[in-house]
Backbone as CSV, one residue per row, in Angstrom:
resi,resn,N_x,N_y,N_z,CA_x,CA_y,CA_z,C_x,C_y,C_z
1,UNK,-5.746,14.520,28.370,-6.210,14.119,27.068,-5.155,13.224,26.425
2,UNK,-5.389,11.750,26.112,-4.697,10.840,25.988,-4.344,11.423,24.367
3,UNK,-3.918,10.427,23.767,-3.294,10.459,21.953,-4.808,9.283,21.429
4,UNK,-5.013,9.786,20.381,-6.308,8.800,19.496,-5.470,8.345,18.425
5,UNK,-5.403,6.703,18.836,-5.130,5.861,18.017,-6.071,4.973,17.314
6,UNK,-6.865,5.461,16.207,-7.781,4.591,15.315,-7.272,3.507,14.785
7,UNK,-5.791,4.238,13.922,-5.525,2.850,13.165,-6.549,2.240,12.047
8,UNK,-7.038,2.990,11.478,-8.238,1.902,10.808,-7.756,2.118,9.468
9,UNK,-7.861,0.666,8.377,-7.111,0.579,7.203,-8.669,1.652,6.127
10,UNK,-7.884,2.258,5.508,-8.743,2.860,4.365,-8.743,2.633,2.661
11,UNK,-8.047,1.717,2.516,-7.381,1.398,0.861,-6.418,0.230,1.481
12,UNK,-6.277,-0.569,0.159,-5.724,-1.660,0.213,-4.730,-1.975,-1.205
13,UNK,-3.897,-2.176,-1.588,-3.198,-2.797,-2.543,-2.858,-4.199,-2.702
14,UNK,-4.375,-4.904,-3.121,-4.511,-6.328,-3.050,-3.293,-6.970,-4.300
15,UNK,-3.551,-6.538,-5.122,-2.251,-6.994,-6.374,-0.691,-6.741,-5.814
16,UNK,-0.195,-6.125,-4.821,1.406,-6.282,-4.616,1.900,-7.188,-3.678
17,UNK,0.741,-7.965,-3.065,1.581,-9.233,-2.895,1.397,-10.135,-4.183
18,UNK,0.784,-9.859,-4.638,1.275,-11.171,-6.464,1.952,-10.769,-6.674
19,UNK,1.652,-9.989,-7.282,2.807,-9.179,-7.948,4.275,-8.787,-7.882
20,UNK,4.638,-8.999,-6.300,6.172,-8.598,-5.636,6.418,-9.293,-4.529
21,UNK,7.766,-9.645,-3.940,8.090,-10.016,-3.316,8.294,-8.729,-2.214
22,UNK,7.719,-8.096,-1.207,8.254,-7.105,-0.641,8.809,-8.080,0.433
23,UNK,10.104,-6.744,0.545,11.145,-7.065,1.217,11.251,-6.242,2.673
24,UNK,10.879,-4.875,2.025,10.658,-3.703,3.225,9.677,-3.141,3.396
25,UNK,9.409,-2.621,4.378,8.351,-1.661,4.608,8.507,-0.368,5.387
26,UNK,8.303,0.588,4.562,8.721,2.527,5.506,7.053,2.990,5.552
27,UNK,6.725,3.331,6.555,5.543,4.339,6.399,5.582,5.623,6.129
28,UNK,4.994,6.187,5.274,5.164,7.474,4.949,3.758,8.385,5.351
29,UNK,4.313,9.768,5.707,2.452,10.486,5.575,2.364,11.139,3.903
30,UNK,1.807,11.923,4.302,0.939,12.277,2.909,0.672,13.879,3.312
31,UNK,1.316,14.499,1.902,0.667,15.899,1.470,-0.623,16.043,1.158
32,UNK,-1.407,16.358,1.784,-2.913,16.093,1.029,-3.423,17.554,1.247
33,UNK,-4.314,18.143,-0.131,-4.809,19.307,-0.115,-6.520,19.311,-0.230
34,UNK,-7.199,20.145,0.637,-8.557,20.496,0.893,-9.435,19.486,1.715
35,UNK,-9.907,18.847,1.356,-10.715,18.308,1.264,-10.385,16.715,1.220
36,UNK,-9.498,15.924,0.708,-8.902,14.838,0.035,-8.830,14.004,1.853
37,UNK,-8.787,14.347,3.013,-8.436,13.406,4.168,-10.006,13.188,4.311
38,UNK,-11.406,14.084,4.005,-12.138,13.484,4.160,-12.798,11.950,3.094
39,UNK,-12.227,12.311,1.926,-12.526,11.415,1.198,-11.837,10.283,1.469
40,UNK,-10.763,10.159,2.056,-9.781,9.222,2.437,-10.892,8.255,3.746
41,UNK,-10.956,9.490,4.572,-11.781,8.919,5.531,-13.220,8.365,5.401
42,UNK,-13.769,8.105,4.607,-14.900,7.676,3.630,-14.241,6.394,2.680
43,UNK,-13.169,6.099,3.301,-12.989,5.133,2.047,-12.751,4.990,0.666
44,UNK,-13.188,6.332,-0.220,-12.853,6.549,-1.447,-11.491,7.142,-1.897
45,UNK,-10.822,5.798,-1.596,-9.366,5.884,-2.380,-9.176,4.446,-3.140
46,UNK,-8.229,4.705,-3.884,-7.897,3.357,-4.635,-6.517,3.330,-4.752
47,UNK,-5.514,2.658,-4.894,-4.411,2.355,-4.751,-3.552,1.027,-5.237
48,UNK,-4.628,0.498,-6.247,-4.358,-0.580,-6.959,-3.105,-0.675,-8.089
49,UNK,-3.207,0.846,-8.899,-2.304,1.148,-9.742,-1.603,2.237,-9.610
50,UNK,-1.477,2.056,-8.399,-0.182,3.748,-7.922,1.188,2.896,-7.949
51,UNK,2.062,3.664,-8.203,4.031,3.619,-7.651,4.121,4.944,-7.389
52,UNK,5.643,4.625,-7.015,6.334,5.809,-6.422,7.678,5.976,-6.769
53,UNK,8.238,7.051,-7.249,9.108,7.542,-7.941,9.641,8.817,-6.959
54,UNK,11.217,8.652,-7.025,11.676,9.365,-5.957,12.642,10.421,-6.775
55,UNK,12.442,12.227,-6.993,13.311,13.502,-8.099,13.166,13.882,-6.719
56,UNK,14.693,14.885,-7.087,15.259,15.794,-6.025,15.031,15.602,-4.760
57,UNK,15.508,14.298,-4.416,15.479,13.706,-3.352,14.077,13.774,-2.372
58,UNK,13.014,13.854,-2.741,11.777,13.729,-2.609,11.114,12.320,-3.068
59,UNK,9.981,11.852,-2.791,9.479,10.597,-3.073,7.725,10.885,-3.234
60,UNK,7.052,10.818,-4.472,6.010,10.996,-4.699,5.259,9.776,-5.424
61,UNK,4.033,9.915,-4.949,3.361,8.667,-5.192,2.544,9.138,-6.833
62,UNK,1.841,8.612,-7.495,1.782,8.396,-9.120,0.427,7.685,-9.098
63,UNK,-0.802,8.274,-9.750,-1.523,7.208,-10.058,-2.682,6.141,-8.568
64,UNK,-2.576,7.351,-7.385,-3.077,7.020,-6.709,-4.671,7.931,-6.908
65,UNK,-5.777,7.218,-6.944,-7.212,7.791,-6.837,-7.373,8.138,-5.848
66,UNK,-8.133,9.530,-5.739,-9.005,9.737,-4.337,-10.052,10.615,-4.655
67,UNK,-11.380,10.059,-4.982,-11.912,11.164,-5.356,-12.655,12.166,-4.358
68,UNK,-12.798,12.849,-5.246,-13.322,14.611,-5.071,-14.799,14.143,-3.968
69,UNK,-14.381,15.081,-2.832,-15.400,14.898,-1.720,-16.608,15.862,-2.103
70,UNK,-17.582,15.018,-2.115,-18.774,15.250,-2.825,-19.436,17.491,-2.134
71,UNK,-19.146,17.279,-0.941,-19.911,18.204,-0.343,-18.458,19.439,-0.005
72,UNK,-17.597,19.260,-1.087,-15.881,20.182,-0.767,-16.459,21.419,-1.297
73,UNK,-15.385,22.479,-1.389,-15.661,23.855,-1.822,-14.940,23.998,-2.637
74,UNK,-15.142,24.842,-3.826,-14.246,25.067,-4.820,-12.860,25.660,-5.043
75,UNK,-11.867,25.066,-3.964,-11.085,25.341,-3.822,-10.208,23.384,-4.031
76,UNK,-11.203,22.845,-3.621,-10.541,21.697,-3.847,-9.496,20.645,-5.566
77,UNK,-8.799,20.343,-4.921,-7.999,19.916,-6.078,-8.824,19.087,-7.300
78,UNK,-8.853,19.257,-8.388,-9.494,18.939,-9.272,-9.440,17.824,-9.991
79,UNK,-8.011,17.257,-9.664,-7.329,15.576,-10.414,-7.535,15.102,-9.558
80,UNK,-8.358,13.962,-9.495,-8.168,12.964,-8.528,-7.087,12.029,-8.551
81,UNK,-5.577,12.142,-9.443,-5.173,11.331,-9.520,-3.575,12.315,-9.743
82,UNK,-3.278,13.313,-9.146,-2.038,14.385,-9.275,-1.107,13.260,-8.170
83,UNK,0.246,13.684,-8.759,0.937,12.992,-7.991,1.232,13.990,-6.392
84,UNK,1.298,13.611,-5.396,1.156,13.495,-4.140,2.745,13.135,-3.117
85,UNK,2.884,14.369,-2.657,4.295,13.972,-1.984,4.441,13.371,-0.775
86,UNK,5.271,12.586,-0.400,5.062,11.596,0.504,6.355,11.894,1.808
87,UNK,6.099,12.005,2.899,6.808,12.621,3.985,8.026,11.147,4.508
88,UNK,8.747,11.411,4.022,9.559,10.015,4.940,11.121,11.017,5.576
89,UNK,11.879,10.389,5.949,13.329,10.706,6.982,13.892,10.452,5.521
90,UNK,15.319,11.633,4.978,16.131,11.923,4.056,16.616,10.357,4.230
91,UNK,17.551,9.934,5.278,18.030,8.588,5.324,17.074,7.549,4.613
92,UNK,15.780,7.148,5.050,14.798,6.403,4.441,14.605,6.555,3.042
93,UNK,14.783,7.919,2.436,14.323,7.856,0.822,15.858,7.691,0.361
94,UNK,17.141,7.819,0.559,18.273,7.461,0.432,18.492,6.287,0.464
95,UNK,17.955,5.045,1.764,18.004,3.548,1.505,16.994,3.055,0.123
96,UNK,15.975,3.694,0.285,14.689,3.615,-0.538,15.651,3.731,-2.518
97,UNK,15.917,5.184,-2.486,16.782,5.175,-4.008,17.602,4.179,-4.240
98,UNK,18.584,4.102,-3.139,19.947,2.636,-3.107,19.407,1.323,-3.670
99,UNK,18.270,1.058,-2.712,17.510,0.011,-2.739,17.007,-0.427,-4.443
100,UNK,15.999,0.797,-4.680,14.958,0.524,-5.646,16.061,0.553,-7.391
101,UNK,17.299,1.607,-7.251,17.936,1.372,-8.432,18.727,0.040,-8.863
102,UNK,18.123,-1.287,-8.318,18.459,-2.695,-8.799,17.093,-3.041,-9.608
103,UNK,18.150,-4.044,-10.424,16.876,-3.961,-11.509,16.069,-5.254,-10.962
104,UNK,14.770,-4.709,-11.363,13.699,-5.857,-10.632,12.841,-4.911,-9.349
105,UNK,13.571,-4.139,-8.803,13.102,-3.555,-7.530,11.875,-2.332,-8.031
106,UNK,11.006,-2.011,-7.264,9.896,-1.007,-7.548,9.372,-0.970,-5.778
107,UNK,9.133,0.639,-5.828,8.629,1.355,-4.682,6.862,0.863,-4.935
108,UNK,6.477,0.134,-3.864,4.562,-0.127,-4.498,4.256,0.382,-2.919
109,UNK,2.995,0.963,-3.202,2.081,1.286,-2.130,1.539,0.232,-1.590
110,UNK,1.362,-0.389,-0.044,0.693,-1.520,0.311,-0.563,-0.985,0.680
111,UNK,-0.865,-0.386,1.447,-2.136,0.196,2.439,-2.232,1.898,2.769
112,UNK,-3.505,2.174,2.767,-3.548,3.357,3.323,-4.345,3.184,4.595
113,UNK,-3.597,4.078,5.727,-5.005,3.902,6.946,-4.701,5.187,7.676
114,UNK,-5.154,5.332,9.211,-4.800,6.343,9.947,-4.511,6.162,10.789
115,UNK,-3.415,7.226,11.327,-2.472,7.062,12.917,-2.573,7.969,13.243
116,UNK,-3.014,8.417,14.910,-3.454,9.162,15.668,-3.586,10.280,14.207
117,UNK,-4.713,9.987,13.865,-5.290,11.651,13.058,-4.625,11.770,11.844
118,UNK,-3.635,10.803,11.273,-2.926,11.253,10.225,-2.776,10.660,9.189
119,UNK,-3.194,10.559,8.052,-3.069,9.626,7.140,-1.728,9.321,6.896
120,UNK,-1.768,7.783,6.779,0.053,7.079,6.298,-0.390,6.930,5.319
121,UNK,1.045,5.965,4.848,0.683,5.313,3.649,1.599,4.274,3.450
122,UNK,1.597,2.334,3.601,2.687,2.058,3.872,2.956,1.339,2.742
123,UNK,4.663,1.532,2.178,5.284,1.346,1.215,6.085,0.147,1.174
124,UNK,6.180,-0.575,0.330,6.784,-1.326,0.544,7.666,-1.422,-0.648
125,UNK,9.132,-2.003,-0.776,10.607,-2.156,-2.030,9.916,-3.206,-2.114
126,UNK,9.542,-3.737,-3.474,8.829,-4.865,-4.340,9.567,-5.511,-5.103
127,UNK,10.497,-6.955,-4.947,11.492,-7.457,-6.084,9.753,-7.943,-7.320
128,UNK,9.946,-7.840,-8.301,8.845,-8.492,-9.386,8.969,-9.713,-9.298
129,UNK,7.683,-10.264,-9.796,7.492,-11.854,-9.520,8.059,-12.110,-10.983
130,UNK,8.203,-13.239,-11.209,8.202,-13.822,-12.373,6.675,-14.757,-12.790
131,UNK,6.196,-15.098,-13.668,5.041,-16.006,-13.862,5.289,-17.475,-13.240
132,UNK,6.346,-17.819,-13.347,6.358,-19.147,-12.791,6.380,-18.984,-10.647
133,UNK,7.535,-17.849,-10.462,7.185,-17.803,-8.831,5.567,-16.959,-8.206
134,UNK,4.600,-16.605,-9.637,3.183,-16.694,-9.117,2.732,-18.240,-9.058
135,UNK,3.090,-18.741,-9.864,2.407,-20.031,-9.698,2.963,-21.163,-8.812
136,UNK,4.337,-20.695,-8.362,4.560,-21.295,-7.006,4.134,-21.046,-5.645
137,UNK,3.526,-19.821,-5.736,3.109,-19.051,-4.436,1.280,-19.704,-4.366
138,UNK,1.094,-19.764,-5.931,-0.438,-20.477,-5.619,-0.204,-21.668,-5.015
139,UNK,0.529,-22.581,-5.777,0.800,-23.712,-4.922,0.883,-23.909,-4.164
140,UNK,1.510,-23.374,-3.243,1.689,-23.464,-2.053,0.514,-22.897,-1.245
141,UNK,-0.045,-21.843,-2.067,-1.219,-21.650,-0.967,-1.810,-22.813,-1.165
142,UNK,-2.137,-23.252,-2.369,-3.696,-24.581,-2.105,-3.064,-25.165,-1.644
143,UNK,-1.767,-25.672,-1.110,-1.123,-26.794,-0.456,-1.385,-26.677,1.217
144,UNK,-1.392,-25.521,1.442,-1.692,-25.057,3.005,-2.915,-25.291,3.117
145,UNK,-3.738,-24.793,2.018,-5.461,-24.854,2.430,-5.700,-26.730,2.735
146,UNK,-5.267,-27.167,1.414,-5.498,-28.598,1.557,-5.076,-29.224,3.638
147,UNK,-3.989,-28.766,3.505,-3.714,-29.214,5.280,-4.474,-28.729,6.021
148,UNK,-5.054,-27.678,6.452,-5.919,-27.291,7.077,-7.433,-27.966,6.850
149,UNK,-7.640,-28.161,5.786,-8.761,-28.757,5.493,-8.749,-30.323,6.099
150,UNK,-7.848,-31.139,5.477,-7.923,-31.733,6.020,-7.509,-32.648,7.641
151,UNK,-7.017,-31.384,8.531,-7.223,-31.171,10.047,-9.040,-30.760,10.395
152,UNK,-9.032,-30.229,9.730,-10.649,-29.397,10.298,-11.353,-31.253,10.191
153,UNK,-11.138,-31.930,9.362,-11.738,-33.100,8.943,-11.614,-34.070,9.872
154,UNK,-10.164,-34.422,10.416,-9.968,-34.753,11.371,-10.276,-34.441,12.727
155,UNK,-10.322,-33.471,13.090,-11.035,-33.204,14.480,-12.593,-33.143,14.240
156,UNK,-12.965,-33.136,13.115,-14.662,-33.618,13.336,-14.754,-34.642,13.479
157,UNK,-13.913,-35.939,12.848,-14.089,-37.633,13.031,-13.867,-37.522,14.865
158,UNK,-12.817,-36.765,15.480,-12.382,-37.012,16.590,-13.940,-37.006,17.443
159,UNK,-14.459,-36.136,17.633,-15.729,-35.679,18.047,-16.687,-36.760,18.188
């Protein structure tokens, strides 16, 4: 009996690439109680406005949604939004504190998905954008699109 590697993404944190420059990335798992990995596995999580804040050398995530699995038993956790402790190596939340106590720096959630059977959750140290390096990063995207576009243009004349 081999290992089951799904891998399949379940939540997304589309706002922390605007929003931050990440620099690193640690995967972490997840404390999760009752019921909460099936809702995960259904897709109903959100992760748009979570961080993570690291007391007594622990690292817990803040503000992450998952709601309440419709068909759970009443034993299941009742906040869909309790903060949630996050499994990483003492060394990792030690670079992670070092790291994140410069000012500008913030712990942001990138993705949630699953590895062989286990929900992660991958984190990434976020320097903050400023308004003007968002509007350099647009730039530069329409500057890429424009080149591509006009290649796609060119190999149709070629034709």
């Amino acid at each position: 009996m081999g290992k089951k590697s799904d891998g399949k993404q379940l939540a997304q944190n589309k706002k922390a690439s605007h929003d931050y420059f990440i620099e690193d990335t640690f995967e972490a798992g997840m404390v999760l109680m009752g019921t909460e990995i099936k809702s995960l596995r259904n897709g109903r999580a959100n992760i748009s406005d979570a961080f993570a804040t690291i007391r007594n050398g622990e690292i817990f995530i803040h503000n992450m949604h998952i709601s309440p699995f419709e068909q759970g038993n009443i034993h299941n956790p009742t906040d869909p939004t309790r903060p949630r402790k996050l499994l990483l190596h003492k060394t990792q939340i030690h670079k992670l504190l070092g790291l994140s106590k410069q000012e500008g720096y913030a712990i942001v959630p990138l993705k949630i998905y699953v590895r062989n059977g286990y929900a992660k959750l991958l984190i990434g140290l976020g320097k903050g954008k400023k308004q003007y390096d968002k509007r350099d990063t647009a730039a530069k995207r329409d500057a890429q699109r424009d080149i591509q576009r006009a290649l796609r243009e060119k190999q149709k004349v070629a034709r």
